[in-house]
Every structure is written in structure tokens, then in C-alpha cells.
Tab-separated table of C-alpha atoms and ligand atoms in Angstrom:
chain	number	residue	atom	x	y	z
A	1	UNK	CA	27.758	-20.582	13.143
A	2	UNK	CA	29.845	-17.815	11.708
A	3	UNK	CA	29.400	-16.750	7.832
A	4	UNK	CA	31.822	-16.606	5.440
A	5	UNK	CA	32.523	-12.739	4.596
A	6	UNK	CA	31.063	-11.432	1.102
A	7	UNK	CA	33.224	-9.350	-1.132
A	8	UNK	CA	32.338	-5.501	-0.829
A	9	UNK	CA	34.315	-3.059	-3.016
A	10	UNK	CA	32.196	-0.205	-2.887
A	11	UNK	CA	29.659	1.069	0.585
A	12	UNK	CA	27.088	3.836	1.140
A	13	UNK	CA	26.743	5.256	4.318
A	14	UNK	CA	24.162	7.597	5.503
A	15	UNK	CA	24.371	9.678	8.557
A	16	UNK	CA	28.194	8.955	7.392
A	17	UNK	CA	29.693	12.431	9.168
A	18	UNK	CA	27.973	11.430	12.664
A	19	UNK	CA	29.462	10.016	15.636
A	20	UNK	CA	28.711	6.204	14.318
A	21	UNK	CA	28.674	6.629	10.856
A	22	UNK	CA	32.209	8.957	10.628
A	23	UNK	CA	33.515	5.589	12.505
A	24	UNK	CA	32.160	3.143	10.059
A	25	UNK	CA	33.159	4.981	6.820
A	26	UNK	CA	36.588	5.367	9.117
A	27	UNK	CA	36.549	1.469	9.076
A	28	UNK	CA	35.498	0.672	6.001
A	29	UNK	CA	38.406	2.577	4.044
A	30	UNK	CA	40.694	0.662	5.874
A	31	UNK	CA	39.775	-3.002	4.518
A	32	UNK	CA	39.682	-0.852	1.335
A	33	UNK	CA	36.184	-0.551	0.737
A	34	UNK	CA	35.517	2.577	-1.368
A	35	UNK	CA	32.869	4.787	0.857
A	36	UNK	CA	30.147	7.632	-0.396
A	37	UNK	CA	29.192	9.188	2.758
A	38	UNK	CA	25.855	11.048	2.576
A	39	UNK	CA	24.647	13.553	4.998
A	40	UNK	CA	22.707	16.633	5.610
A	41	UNK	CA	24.646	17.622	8.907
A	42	UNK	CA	21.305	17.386	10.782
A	43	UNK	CA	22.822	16.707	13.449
A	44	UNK	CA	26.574	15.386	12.367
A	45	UNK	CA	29.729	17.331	11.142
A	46	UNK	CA	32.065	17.477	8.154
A	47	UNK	CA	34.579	18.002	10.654
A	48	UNK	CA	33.918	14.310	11.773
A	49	UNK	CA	35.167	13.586	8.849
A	50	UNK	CA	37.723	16.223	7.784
A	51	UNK	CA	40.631	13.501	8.258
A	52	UNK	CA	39.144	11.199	5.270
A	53	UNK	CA	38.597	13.659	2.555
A	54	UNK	CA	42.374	13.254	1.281
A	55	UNK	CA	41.222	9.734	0.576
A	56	UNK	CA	41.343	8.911	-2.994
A	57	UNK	CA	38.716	6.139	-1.688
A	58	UNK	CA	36.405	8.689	-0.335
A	59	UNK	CA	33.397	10.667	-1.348
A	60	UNK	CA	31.607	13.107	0.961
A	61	UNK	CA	27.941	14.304	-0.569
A	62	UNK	CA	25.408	16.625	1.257
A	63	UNK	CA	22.072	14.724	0.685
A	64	UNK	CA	19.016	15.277	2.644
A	65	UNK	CA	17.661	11.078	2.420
A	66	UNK	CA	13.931	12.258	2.903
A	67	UNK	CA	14.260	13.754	-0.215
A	68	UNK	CA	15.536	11.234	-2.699
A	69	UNK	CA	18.777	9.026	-3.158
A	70	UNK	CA	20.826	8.467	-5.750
A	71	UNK	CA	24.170	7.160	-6.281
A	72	UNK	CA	25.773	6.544	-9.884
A	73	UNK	CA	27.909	3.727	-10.018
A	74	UNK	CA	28.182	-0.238	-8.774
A	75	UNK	CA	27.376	-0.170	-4.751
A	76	UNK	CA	27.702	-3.417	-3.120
A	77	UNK	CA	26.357	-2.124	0.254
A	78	UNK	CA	23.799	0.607	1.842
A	79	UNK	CA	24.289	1.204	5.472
A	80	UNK	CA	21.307	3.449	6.890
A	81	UNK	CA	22.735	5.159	9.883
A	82	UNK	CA	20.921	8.496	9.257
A	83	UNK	CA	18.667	9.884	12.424
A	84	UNK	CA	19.040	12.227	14.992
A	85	UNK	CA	19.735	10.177	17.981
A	86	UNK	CA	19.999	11.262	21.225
A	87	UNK	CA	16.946	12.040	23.158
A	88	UNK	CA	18.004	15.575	22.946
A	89	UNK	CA	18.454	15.883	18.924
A	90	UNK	CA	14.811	13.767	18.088
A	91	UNK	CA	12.604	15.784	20.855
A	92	UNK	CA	13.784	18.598	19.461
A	93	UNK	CA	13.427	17.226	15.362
A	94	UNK	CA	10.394	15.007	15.877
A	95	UNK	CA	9.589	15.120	12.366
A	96	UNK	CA	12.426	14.935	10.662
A	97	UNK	CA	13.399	11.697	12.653
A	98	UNK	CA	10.133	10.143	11.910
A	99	UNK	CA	10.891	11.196	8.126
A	100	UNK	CA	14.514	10.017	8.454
A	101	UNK	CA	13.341	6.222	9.695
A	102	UNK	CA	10.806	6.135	7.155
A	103	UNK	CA	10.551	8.414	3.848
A	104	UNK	CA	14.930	7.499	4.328
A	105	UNK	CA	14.829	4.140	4.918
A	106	UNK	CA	12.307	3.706	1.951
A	107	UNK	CA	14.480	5.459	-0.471
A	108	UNK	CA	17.898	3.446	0.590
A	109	UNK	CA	16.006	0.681	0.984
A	110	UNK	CA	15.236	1.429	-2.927
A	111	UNK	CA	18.802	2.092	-3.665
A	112	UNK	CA	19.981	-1.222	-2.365
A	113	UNK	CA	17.240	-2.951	-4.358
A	114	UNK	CA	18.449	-0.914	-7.584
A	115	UNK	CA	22.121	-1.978	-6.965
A	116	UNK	CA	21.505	-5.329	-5.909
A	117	UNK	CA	23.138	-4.202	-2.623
A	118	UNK	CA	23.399	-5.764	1.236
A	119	UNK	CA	21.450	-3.311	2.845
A	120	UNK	CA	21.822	-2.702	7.031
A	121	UNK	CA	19.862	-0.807	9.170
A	122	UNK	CA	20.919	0.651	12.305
A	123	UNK	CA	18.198	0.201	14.546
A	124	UNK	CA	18.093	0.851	17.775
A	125	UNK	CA	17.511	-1.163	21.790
A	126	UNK	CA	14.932	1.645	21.872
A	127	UNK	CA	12.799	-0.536	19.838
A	128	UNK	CA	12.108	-2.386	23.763
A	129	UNK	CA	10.877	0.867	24.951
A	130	UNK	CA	11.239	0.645	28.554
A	131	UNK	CA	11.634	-3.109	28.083
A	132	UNK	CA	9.374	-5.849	30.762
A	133	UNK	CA	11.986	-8.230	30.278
A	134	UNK	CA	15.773	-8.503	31.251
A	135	UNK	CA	18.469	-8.579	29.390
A	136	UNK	CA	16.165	-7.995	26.202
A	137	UNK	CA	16.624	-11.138	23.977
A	138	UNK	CA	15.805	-10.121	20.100
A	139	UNK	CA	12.685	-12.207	20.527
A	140	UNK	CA	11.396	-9.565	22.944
A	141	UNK	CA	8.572	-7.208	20.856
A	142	UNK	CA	9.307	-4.438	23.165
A	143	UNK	CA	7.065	-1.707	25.388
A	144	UNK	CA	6.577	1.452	23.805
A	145	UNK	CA	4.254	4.147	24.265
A	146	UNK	CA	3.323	5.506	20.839
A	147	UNK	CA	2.068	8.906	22.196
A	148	UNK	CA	5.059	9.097	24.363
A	149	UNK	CA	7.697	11.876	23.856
A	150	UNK	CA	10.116	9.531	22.553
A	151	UNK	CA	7.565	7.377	20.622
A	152	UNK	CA	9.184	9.715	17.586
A	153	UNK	CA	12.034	7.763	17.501
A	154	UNK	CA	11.247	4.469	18.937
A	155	UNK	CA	8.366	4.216	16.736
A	156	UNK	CA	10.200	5.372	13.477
A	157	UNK	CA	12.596	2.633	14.044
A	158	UNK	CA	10.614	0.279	14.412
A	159	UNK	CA	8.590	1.374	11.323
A	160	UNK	CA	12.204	1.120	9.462
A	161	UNK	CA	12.699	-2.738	10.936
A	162	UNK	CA	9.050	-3.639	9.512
A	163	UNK	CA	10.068	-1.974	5.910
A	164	UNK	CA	12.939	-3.545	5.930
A	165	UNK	CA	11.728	-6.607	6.868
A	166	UNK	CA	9.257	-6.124	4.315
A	167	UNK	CA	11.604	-5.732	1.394
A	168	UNK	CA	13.397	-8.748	2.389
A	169	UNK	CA	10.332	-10.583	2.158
A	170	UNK	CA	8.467	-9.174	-0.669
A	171	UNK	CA	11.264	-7.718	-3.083
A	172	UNK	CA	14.447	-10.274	-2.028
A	173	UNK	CA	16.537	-7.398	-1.513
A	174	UNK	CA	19.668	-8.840	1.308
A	175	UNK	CA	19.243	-6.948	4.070
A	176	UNK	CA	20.284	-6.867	7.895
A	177	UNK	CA	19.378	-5.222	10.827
A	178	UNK	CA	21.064	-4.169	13.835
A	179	UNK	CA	19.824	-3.237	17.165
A	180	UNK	CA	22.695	-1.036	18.392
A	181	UNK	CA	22.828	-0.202	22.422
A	182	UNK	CA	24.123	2.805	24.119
A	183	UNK	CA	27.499	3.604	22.594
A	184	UNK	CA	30.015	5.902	23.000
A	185	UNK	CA	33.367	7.030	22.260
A	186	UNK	CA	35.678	9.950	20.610
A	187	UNK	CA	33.579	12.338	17.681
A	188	UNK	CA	30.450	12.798	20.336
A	189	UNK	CA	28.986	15.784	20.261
A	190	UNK	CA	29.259	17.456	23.567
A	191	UNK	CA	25.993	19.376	23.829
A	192	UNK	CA	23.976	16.161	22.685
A	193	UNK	CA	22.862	15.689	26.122
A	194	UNK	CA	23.514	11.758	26.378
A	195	UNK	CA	25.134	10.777	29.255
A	196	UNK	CA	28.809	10.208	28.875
A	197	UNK	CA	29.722	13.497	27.174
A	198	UNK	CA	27.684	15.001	29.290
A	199	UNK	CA	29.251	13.584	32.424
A	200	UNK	CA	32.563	14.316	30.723
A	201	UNK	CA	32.003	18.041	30.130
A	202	UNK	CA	30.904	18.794	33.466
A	203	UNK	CA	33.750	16.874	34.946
A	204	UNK	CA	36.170	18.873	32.730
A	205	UNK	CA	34.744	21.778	33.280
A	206	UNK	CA	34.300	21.584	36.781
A	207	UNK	CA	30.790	22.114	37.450
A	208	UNK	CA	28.252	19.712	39.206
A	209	UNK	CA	27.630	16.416	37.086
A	210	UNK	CA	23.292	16.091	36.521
A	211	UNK	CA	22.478	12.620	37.053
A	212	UNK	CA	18.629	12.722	36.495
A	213	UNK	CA	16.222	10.918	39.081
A	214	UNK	CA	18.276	8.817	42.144
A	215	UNK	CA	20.657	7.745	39.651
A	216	UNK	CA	19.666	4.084	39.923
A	217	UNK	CA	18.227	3.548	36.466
A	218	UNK	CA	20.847	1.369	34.161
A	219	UNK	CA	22.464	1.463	30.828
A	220	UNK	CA	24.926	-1.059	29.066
A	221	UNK	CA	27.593	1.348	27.453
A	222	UNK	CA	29.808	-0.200	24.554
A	223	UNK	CA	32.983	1.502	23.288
A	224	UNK	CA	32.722	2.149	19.393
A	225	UNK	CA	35.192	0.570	18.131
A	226	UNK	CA	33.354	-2.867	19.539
A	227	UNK	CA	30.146	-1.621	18.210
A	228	UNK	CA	31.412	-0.969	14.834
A	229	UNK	CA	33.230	-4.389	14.669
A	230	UNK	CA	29.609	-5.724	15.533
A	231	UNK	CA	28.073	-3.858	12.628
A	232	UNK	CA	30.540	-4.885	9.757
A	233	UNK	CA	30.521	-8.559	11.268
A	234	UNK	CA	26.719	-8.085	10.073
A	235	UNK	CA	27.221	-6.252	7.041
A	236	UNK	CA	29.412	-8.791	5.551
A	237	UNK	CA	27.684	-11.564	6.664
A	238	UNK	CA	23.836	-12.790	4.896
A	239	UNK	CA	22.491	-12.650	8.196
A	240	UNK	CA	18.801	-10.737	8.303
A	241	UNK	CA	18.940	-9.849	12.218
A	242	UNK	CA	17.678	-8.485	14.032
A	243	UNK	CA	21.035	-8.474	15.919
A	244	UNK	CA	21.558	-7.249	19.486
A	245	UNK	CA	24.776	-5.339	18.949
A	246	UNK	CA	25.797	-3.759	22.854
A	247	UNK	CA	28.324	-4.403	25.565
A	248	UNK	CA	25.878	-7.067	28.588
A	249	UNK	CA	28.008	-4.967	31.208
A	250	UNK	CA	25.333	-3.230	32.803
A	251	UNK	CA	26.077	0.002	35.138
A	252	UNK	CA	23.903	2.611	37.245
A	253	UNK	CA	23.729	6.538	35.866
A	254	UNK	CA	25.026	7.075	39.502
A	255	UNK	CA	28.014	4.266	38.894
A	256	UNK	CA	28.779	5.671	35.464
A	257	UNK	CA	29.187	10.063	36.773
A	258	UNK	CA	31.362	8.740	39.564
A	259	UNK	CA	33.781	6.332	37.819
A	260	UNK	CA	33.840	9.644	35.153
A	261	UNK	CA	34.802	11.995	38.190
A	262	UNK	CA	37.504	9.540	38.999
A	263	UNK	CA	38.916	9.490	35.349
A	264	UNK	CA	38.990	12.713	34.825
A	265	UNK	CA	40.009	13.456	38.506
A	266	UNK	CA	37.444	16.133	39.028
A	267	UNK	CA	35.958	17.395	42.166
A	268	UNK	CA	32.494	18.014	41.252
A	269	UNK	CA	29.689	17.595	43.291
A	270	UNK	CA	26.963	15.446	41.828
A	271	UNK	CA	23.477	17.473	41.024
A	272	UNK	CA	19.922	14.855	40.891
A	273	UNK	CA	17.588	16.245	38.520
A	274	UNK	CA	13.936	15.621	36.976
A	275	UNK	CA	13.809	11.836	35.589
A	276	UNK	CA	12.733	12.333	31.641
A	277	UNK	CA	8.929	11.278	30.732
A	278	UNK	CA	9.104	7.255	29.600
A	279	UNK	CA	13.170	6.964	30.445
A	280	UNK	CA	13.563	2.937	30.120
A	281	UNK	CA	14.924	2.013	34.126
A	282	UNK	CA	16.927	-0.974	32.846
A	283	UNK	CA	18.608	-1.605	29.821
A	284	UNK	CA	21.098	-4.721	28.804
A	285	UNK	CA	21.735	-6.308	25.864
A	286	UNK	CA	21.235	-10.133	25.440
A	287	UNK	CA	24.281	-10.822	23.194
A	288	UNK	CA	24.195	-14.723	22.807
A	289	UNK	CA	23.006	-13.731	18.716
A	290	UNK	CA	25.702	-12.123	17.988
A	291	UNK	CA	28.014	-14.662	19.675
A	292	UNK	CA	26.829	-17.250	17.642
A	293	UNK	CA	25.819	-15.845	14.627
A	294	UNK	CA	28.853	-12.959	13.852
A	295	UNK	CA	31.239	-14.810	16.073
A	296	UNK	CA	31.188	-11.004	17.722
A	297	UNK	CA	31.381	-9.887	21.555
A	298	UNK	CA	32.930	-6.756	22.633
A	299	UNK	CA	36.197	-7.099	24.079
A	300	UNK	CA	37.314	-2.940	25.042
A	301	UNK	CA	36.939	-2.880	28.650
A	302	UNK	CA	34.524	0.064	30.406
A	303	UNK	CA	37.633	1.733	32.070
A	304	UNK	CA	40.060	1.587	28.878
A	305	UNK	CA	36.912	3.039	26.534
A	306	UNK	CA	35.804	5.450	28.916
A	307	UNK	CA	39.494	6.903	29.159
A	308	UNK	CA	40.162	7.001	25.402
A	309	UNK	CA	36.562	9.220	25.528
A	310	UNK	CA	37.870	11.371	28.236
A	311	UNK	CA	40.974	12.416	26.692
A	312	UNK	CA	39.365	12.864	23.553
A	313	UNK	CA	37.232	15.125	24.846
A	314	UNK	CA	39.913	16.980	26.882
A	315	UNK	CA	42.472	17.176	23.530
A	316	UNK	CA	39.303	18.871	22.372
A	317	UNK	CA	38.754	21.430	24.855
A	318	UNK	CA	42.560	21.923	25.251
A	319	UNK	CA	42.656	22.617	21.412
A	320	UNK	CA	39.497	25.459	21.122
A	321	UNK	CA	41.426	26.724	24.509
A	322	UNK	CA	44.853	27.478	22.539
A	323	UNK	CA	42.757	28.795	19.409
A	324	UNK	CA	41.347	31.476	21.723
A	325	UNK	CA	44.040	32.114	23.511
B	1	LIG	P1	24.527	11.225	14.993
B	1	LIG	O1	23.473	12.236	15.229
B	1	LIG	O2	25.914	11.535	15.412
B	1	LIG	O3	24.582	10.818	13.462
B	1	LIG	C1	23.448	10.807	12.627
B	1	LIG	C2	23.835	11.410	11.289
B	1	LIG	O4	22.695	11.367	10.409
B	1	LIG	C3	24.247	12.888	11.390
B	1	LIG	O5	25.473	13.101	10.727
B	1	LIG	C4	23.104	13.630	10.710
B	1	LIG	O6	23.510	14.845	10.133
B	1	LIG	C5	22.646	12.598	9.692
B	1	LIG	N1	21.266	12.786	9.234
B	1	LIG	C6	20.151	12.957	9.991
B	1	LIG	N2	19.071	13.096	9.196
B	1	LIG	C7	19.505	12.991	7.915
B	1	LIG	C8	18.870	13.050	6.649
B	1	LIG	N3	17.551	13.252	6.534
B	1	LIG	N4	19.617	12.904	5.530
B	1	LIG	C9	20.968	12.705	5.623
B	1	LIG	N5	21.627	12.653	6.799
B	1	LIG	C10	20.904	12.794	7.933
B	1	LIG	O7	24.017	9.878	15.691
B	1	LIG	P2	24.787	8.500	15.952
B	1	LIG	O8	24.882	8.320	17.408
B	1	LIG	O9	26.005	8.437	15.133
B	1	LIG	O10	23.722	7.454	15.407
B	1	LIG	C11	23.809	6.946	14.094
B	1	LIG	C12	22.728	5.894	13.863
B	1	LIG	O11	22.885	4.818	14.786
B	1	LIG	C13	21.319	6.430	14.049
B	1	LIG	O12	20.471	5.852	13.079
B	1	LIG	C14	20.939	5.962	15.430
B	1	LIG	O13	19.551	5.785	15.550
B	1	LIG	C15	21.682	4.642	15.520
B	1	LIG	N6	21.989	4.291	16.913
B	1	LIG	C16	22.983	4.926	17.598
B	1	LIG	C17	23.242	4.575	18.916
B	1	LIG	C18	24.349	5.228	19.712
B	1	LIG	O14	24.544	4.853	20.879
B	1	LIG	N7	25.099	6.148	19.184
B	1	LIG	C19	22.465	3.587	19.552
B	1	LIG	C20	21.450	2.999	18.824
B	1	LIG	C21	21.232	3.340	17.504
């Protein structure tokens, strides 16, 4: 059963100059929602969002959401993106992603209660941990070690599902939460050390591709324009999630560098290195939620998503070439 949409004239979005949330506010102005974007640039860019700041629709504010949050005016919907989060950004910022998923999620959680707001929060497949069961169905409570190196961040999200869950339950406030998968596309940050930029940067650069262990562990990687479809399908909908948002088309690490080499029509050799501590071996969305609840699947193909990414990235490096030259 699919929801009618609610009306939403007016959004915040935190973490709004990352990779996701420069894509959502990106979105959101165009079916004329008015967007505050708040961010620290922790980890995200102004540049990510350079292009929207002409829009009369459009407010960019440095905020640190630890700290407090405030917004003056009517807001008709919070979306919590804020968090360091590739594997790279929270080892290195433990703390401030365990602050960020719960001192931030508290205080938007507040400002959604405030403004009588839908509230989302973009939680994570990391929530499974290295998951026991496969595809991971929402039902699944996950397998996470605590102690673990990335217990930072699986554990801080899954503090922010149980406060949000909590203020649904307790304080009424509308809220939904999403449990985004591996997603990539254009406004990655190279150095971020997740796969596909990765993978993409050594290609174009011509140096060996590091796929770490035998290459055999799998991810499910969704193109984000799907994944942000997925997220607004949820945002406008009264649906409390937890939704599986993620593309079920599972591939190897090993798969994934090659069909990259191919794209970008390098010649590099591929380099095995070190496994990381806890890395989940399998990972793939069970999407029949979001099928039947947002009426949502993805629907950009690997190849086509992948490309757009790779061309992105080499317009990029083509660009900071002619600026130095
Ligand atoms: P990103 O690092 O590109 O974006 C995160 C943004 O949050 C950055 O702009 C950063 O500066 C900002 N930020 C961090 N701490 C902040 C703070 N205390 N106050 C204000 N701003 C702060 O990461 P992303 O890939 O765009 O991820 C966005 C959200 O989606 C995160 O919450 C992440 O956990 C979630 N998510 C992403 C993926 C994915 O594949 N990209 C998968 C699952 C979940």
C-alpha cells in the first residue's frame, strides 16, 4: 500500500553539503520545497553545494548539530543526514560520530518536535553489523560488536533508531527511518576510502586498484539518484520504517574493481590487501518494504550509474588538471 504524499513547503537538512545530503537538498528545490541546509563541513563541502546558493529557495548555515539547533521559521520536515560515513571518516572521528548519532539526533529530533515536523533519519545497513542472515530483512536485529572498530558508528546509529523510535512513541513526534545501503554516485569525495571512488581514482590514475582480502566479500551498490527517490518516497509518506532503502543487486569487491577497469578502460593491475577488522562478508538489501510500502525500487542500472560516477570523477580530474596547467 502506497501513501498519499503530505504537503512540505519548507525542509531541514543536516549533513546537507555531503555527498547524500547536497543530493537531497538538490531534489528537494526542485518539487519546490524551500531547503536550510546545515553543516559543519566535517566531512562535506560548500562546494557540493556551490550550484544552489543562487537559489532564492535556498539557505546554507554552518552549524555544528552536537551543539544545539535552531531554525526560526515554519519547518515541515527535519532530515538527519549528518555523520561521517565512510569507514575511513568515523575511525578517524570516533567521537564526533558517536556525538553526531546521538547529542545530533537528540537536538533535531527536538526541532522536529518544536515545529511539529516529519522527522527522517538516515540510518544505516550497518545497523546488521556483519549480518547472520541473507538478504537482511528489516526484522533482522543485526550482529555487531560493540568494542569493535566500527562499533562507533554502527552503534551510534543504532542509538539514533532507538531515540527516534523513542520520540515516536513517547512524544508523538512523525518520524521515519531509513536504512540506506552502499551508495554511490557524482559529489564523492575521492580520498574517502570507500570503494567506488577509490576504484575510480586508481583506475584514472593508473595505478594498481587495492581490493582488500581475496576480493570475494559482497556489497549491493545503488546509484543516488535511486537512493534519494527512496528517501523522499519516505519522507513524504507517514510511514515510521525502518525502511531498507538499497539496490538487491549484489556484486563481489573483485567483480566491482574489474567492471571499473573496464569503464574507465584502464590497465591497472589489481593489488589484494589486509581485510579491515569486523568488514561485514555479505551485504544485500531485502527490498520487498519498500516495494510495498513507498511503491519504491531502484530502477538505474549498475553499468549506466557506475559510468555517470566515472565521468564525474574524470570531468573532475580533467578540470584541477587545466587549473594547474
Ligand atoms: P558525507 O560525509 O558526505 O556527509 C555527511 C555530512 O554531515 C557532511 O557534509 C559533514 O560535514 C556533515 N556533518 C558531520 N557531522 C556534523 C555535525 N556535527 N554537524 C553538522 N554537520 C555535520 O556522508 P554521506 O555519504 O553523504 O552520508 C550522509 C548520511 O547518510 C550519513 O548519516 C550516513 O550515515 C548515511 N548513510 C550513507 C550511506 C552512503 O552509502 N553514502 C549509506 C548508509 C547511510
Amino acid at each position: 500500500m502506497v501513501h498519499a504524499a503530505r504537503t512540505i513547503r519548507r525542509a531541514v537538512v543536516t549533513g546537507g553539503a555531503g555527498f547524500l545530503g547536497s543530493h537531497l537538498c538538490e531534489h528537494l528545490l526542485d518539487r519546490g520545497v524551500e531547503v536550510v541546509c546545515l553543516d559543519n563541513f566535517l566531512t562535506g563541502s560548500p562546494e557540493n553545494v556551490v550550484h544552489l546558493m543562487e537559489h532564492p529557495g535556498f539557505r546554507l548555515v554552518r552549524c555544528d548539530v552536537t551543539d544545539f539547533v535552531h531554525v526560526p521559521g515554519d519547518v515541515d520536515l527535519v532530515l538527519h543526514f549528518a555523520s561521517p560515513a565512510s569507514p575511513l571518516d568515523y575511525l578517524r572521528m570516533p567521537i564526533e560520530t558517536l556525538k553526531v548519532g546521538s547529542l545530533g539526533t537528540l537536538h533535531t529530533l527536538g526541532l522536529a518536535h518544536e515545529k511539529g515536523a516529519r522527522y527522517v533519519l538516515a540510518s544505516t545497513s550497518e545497523v546488521y553489523g556483519d549480518p547472520l542472515v541473507h538478504p537482511q530483512p528489516e526484522e533482522y536485529w543485526g550482529n555487531v560488536n560493540p568494542v569493535g572498530p566500527r562499533g562507533v558508528y554502527d552503534e551510534a546509529k543504532r542509538f539514533s533508531e532507538a531515540m527516534t523510535t523513542a520520540y515516536r512513541t513517547s512524544k508523538g513526534t512523525d518520524t521515519g527511518i531509513v536504512r540506506i545501503f552502499n551508495t554511490y554516485g557524482p559529489r564523492m569525495r575521492a580520498d574517502d576510502g570507500r570503494a567506488i571512488p577509490a576504484f575510480v581514482g586508481q583506475a584514472l590514475a593508473g595505478r594498481p586498484l587495492t581490493v582488500a582480502g581475496d576480493g570475494s566479500q559482497t556489497r549491493s551498490i545503488c546509484y543516488v539518484d535511486d537512493t534519494v527517490r527512496g528517501i523522499l518516497a519516505l519522507a513524504f509518506s507517514d510511514q515510521p520504517g525502518p525502511v531498507n532503502i538499497g539496490n538487491p543487486d549484489e556484486l563481489s569487491m573483485l567483480r566491482l574493481a574489474e567492471w571499473i577497469r573496464e569503464l574507465t578502460g584502464s590497465t591497472s593491475d589489481v593489488e589484494f590487501v589486509d581485510l579491515p577488522v569486523d568488514d561485514p562478508k555479505v551485504r544485500r538489501p531485502d527490498t520487498r518494504r519498500a516495494e510495498e510500502l513507498l511503491g519504491w525500487r531502484p530502477t538505474v542500472p549498475s553499468e549506466e550509474g557506475l559510468r555517470r560516477t566515472v565521468d564525474w570523477f574524470a570531468a573532475r580530474l580533467q578540470e584541477s588538471a587545466t587549473r594547474v596547467g
